[in-house]
PDB file of C-alpha atoms in Angstrom:
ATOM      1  CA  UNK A   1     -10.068   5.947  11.644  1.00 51.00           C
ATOM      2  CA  UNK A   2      -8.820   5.669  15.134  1.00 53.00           C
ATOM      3  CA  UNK A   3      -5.319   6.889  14.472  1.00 55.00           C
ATOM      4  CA  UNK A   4      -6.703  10.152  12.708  1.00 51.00           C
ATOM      5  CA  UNK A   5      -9.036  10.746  14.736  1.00 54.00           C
ATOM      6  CA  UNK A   6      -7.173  11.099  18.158  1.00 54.00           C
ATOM      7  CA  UNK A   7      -3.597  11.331  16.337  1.00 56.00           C
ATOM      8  CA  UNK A   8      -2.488  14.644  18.742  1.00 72.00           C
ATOM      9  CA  UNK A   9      -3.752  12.554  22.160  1.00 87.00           C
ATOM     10  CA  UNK A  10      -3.041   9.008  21.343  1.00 94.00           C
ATOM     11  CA  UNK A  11       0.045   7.549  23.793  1.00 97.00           C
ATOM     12  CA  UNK A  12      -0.141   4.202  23.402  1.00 97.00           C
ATOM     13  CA  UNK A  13      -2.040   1.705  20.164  1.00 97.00           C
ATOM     14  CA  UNK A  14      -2.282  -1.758  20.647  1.00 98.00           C
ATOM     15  CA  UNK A  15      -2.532  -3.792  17.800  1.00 98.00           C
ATOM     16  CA  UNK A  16      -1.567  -7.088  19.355  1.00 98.00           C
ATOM     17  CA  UNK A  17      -3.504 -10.192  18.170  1.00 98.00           C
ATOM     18  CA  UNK A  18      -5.491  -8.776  15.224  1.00 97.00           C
ATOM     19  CA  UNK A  19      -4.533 -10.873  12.289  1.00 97.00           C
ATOM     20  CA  UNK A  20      -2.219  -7.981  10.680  1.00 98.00           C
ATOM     21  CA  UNK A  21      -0.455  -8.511   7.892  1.00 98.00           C
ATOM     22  CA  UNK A  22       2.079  -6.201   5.123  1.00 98.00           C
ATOM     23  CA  UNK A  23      -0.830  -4.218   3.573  1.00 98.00           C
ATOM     24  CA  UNK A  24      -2.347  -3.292   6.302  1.00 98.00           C
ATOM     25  CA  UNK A  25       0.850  -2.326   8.589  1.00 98.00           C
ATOM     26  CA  UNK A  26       1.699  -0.222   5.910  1.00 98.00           C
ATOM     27  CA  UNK A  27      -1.453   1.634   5.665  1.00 98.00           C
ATOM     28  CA  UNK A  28      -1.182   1.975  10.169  1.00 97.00           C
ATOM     29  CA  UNK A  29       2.563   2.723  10.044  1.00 97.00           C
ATOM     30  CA  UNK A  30       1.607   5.942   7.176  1.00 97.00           C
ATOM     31  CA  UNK A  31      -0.249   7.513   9.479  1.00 96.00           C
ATOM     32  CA  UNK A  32       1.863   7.028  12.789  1.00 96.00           C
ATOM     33  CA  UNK A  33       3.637   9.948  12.151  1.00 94.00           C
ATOM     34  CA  UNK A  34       0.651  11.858  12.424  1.00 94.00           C
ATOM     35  CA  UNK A  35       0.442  10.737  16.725  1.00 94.00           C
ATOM     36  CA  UNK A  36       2.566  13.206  18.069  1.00 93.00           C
ATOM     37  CA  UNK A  37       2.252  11.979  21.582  1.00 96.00           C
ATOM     38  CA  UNK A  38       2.346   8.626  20.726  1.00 97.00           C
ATOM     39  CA  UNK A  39       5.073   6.328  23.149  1.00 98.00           C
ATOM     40  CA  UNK A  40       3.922   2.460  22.554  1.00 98.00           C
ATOM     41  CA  UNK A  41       2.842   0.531  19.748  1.00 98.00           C
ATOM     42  CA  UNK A  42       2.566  -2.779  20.095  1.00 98.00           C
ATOM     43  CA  UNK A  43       2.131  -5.231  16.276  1.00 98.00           C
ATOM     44  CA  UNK A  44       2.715  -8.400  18.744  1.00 97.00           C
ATOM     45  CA  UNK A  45       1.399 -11.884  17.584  1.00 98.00           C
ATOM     46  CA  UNK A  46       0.342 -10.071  13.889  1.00 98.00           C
ATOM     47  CA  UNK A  47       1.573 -11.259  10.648  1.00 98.00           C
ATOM     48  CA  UNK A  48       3.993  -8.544  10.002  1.00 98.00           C
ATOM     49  CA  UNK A  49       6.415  -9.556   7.269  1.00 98.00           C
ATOM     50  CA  UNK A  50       9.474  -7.697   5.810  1.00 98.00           C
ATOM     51  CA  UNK A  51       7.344  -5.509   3.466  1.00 98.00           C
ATOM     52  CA  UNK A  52       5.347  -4.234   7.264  1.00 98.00           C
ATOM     53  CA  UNK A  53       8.722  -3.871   9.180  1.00 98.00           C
ATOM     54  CA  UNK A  54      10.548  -1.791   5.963  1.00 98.00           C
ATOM     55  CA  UNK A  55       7.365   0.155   6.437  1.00 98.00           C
ATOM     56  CA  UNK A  56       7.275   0.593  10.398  1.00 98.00           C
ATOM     57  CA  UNK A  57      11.212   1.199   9.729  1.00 98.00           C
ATOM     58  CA  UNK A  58      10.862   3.881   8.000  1.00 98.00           C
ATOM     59  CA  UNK A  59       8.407   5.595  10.615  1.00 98.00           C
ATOM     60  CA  UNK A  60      11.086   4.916  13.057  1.00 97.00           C
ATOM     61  CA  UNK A  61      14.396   5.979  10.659  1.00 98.00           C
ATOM     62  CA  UNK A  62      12.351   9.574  11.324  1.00 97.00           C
ATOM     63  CA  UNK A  63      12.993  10.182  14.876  1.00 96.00           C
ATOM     64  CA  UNK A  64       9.755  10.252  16.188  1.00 97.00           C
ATOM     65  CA  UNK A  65       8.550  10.080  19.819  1.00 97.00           C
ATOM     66  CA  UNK A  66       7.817   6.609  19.544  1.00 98.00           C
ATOM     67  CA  UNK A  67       9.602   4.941  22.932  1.00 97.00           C
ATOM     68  CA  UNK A  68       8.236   1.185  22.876  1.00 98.00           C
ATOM     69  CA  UNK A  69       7.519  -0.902  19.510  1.00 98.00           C
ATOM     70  CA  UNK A  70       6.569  -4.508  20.408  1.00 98.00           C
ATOM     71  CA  UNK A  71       6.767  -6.662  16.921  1.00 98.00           C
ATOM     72  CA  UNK A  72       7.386  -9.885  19.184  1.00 97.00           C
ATOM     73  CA  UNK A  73       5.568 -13.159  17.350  1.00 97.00           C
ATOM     74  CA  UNK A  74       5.811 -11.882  13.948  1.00 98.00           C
ATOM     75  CA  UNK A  75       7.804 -13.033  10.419  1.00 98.00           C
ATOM     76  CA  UNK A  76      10.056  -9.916   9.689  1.00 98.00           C
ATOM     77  CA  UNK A  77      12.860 -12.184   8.795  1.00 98.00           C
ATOM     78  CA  UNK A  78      16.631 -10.692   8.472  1.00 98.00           C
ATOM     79  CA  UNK A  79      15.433  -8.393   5.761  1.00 98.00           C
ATOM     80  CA  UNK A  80      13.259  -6.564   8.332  1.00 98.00           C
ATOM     81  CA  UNK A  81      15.677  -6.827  11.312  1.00 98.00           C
ATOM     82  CA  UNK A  82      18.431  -4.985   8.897  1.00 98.00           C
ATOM     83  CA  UNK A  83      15.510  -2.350   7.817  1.00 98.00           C
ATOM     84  CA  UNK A  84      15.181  -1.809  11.544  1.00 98.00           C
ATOM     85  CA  UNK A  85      18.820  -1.928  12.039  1.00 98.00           C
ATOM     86  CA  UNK A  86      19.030   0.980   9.720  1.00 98.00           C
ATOM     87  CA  UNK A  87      16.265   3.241  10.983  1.00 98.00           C
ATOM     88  CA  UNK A  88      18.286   2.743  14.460  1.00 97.00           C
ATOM     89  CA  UNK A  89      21.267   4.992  13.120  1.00 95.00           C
ATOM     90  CA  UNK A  90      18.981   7.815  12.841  1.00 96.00           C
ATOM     91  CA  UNK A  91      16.475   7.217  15.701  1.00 97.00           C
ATOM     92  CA  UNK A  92      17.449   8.494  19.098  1.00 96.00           C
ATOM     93  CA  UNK A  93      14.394   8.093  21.349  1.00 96.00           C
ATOM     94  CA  UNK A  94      13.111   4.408  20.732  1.00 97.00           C
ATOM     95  CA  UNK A  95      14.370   2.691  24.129  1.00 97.00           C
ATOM     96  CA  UNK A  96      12.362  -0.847  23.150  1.00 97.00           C
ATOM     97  CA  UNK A  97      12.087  -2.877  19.891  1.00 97.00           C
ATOM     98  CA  UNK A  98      10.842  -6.275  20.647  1.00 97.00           C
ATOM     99  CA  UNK A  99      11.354  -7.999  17.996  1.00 97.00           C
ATOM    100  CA  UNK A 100      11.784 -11.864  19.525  1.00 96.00           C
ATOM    101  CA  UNK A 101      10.017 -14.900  17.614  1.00 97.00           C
ATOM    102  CA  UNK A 102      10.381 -12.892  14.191  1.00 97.00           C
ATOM    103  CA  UNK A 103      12.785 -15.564  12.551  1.00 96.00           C
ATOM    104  CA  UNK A 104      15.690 -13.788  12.654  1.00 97.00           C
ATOM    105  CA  UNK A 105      18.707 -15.595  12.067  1.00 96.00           C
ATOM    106  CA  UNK A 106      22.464 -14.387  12.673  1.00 95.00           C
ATOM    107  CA  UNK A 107      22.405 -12.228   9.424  1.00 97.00           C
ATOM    108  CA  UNK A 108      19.351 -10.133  10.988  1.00 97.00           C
ATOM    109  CA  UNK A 109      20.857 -10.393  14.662  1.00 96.00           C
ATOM    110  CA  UNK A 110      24.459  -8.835  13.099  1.00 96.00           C
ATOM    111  CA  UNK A 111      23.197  -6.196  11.870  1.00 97.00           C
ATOM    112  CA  UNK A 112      21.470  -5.390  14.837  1.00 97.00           C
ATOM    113  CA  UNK A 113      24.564  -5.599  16.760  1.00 95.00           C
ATOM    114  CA  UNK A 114      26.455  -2.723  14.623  1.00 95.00           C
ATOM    115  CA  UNK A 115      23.362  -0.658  14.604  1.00 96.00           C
ATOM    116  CA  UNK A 116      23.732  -0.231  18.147  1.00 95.00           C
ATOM    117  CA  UNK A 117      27.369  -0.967  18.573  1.00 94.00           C
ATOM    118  CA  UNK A 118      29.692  -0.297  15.329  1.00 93.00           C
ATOM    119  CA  UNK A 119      32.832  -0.305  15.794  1.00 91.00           C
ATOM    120  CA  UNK A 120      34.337   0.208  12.250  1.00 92.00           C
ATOM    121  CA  UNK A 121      35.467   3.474  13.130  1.00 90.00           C
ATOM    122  CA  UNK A 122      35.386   6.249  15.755  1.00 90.00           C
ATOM    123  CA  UNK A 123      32.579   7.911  13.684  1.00 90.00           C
ATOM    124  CA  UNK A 124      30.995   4.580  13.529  1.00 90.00           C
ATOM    125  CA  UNK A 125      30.615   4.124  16.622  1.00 89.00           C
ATOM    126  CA  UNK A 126      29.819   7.397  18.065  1.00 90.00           C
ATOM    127  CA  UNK A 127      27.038   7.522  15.458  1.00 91.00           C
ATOM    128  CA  UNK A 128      25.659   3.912  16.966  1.00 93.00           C
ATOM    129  CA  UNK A 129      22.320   4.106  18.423  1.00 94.00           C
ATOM    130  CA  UNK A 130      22.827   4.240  22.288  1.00 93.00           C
ATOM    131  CA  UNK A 131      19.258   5.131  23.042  1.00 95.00           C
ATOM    132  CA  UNK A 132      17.657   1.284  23.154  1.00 96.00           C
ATOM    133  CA  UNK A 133      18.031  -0.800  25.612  1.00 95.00           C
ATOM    134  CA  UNK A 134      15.627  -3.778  24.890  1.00 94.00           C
ATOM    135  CA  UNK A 135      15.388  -5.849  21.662  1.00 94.00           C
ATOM    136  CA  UNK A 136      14.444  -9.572  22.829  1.00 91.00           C
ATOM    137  CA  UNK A 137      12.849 -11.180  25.589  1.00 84.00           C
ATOM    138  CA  UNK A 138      14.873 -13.843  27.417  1.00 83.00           C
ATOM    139  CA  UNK A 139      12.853 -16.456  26.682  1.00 84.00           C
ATOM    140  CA  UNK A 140      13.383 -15.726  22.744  1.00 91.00           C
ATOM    141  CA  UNK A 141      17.377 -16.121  22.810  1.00 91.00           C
ATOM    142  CA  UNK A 142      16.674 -20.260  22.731  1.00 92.00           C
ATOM    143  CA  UNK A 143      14.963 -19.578  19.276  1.00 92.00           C
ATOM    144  CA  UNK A 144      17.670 -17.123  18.116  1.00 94.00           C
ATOM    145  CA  UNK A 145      20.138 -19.881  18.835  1.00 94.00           C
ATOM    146  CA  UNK A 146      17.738 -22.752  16.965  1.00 93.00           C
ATOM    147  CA  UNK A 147      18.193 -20.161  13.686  1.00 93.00           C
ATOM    148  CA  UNK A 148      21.932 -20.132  13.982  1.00 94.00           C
ATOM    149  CA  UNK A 149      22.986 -16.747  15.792  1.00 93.00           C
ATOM    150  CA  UNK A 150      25.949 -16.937  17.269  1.00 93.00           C
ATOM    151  CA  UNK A 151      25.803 -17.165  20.968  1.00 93.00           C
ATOM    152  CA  UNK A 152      29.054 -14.168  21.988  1.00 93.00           C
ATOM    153  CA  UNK A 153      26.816 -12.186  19.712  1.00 93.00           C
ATOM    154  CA  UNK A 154      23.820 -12.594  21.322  1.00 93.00           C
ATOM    155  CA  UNK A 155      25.974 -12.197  24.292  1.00 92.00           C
ATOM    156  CA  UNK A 156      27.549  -8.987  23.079  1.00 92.00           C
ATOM    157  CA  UNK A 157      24.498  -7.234  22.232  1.00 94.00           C
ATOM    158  CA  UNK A 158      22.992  -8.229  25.962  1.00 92.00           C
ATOM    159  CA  UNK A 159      26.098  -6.241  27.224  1.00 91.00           C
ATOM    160  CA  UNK A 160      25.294  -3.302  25.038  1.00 93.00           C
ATOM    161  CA  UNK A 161      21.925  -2.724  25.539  1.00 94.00           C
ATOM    162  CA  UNK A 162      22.939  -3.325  29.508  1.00 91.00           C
ATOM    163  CA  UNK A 163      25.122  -0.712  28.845  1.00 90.00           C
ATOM    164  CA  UNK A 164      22.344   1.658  27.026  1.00 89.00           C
ATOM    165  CA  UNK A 165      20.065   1.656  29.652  1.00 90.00           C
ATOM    166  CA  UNK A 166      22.848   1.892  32.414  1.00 87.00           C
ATOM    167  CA  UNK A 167      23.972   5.279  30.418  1.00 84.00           C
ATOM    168  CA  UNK A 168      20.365   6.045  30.324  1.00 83.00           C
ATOM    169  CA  UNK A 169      19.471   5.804  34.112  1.00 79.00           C
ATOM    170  CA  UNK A 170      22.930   7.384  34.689  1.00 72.00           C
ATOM    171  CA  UNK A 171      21.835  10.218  32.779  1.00 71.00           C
ATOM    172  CA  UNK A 172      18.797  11.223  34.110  1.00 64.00           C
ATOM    173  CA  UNK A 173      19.187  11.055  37.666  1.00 62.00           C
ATOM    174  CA  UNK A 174      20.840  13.488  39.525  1.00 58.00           C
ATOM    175  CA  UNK A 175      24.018  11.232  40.434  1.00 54.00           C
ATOM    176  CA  UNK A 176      26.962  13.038  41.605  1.00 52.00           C
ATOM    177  CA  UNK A 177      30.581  11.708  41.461  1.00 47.00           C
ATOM    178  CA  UNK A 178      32.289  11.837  44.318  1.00 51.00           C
ATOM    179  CA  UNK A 179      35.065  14.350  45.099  1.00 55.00           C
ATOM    180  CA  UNK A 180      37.524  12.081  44.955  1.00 49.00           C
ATOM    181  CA  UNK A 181      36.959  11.682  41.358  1.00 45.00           C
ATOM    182  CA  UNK A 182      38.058  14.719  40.662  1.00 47.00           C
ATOM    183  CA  UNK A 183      41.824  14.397  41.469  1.00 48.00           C
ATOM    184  CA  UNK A 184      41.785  11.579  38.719  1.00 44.00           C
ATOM    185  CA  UNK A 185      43.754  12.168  35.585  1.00 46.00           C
ATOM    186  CA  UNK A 186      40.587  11.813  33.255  1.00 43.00           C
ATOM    187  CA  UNK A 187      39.283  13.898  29.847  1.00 44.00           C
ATOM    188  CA  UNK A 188      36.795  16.165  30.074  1.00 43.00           C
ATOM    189  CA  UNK A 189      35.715  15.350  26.642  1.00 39.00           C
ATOM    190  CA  UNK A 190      32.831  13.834  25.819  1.00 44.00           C
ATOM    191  CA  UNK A 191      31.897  11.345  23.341  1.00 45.00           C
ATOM    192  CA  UNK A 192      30.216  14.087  20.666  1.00 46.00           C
ATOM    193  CA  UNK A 193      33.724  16.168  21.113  1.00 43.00           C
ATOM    194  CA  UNK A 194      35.968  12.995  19.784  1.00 41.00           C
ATOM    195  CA  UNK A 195      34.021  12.318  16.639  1.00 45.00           C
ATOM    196  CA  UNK A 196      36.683  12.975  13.804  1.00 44.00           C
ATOM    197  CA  UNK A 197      35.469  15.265  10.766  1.00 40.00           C
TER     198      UNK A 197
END
């Protein structure tokens, strides 16, 4: 269909509000992969379940140029916040997942948290995704606390994404320290160099 036929132009797909459910997310998220240029998708207000978000996961676990993925107002559950909270290890362009209103409880919200922001281990953390920046809108965290998540979590992952997106903008501009900085007794190396082998 639509997705084959302009797979090479497409940039954004929105799916919002079309009475989607696991089958057919499935059959959409298969042939994603083929949109090279694609940078939004949005599966808002659908019926998504786990079985759609393991599949939409999976497009996402494989890096591709996909920037914005709006799920918000679906049923993925925990099971489909920790599929997501996998693909995030390997996915280092996605800036938003909106997943709000998807039941997720603190099980689901956890492993979100170490997906962007493990601390286990230096390797553990260096390997956290510090690409996204937005996961919930602030009018969702009132149902995040109604399923039980812990509010320092939700707290702590607010900091980190802050953070992401801080890194980001930091980044890509063309800020310059000033001079000043450079009398101060700091290491040069970066956070790739300290990963232990």
């Amino acid at each position: 269909g639509v997705v084959a036929a302009h797979g090479e132009v497409l940039e954004t797909l929105n799916l919002r509000n079309n009475a989607l459910e696991d089958d057919s997310t499935t059959c959409l998220a298969s042939k994603l992969g083929d949109c090279k240029s694609l940078k939004r998708v949005d599966f808002g207000l659908n019926y998504v379940g786990p079985r759609g978000a393991m599949a939409l996961a999976d497009f996402i676990a494989a890096n591709p140029p996909l920037q914005h993925l709006i799920l918000l107002g679906n049923s993925i559950g925990d099971s489909g916040a920790i599929q997501f909270a996998k693909a995030l290890k390997t996915n280092t362009i996605l800036v938003e997942l909106n997943l709000g209103y998807n039941r997720i409880s603190s099980a689901g919200l956890e492993a979100l948290l170490y997906a962007i922001y493990d601390t286990s281990s230096l390797n553990a953390l260096t390997d956290s995704n510090h690409t996204l920046c937005y996961l919930f809108q602030q009018q969702c965290i009132e149902d995040l606390l109604r399923r039980g998540c812990d509010e320092h979590m939700l707290f702590d992952v607010d900091n980190i994404l802050q953070l992401n997106e801080m890194n980001a903008l930091f980044k890509h501009s063309s800020c310059k320290l000033p001079d000043w900085t450079a009398e101060l007794p700091m290491s040069t190396l970066s956070i790739e160099q300290l990963k232990v082998v």
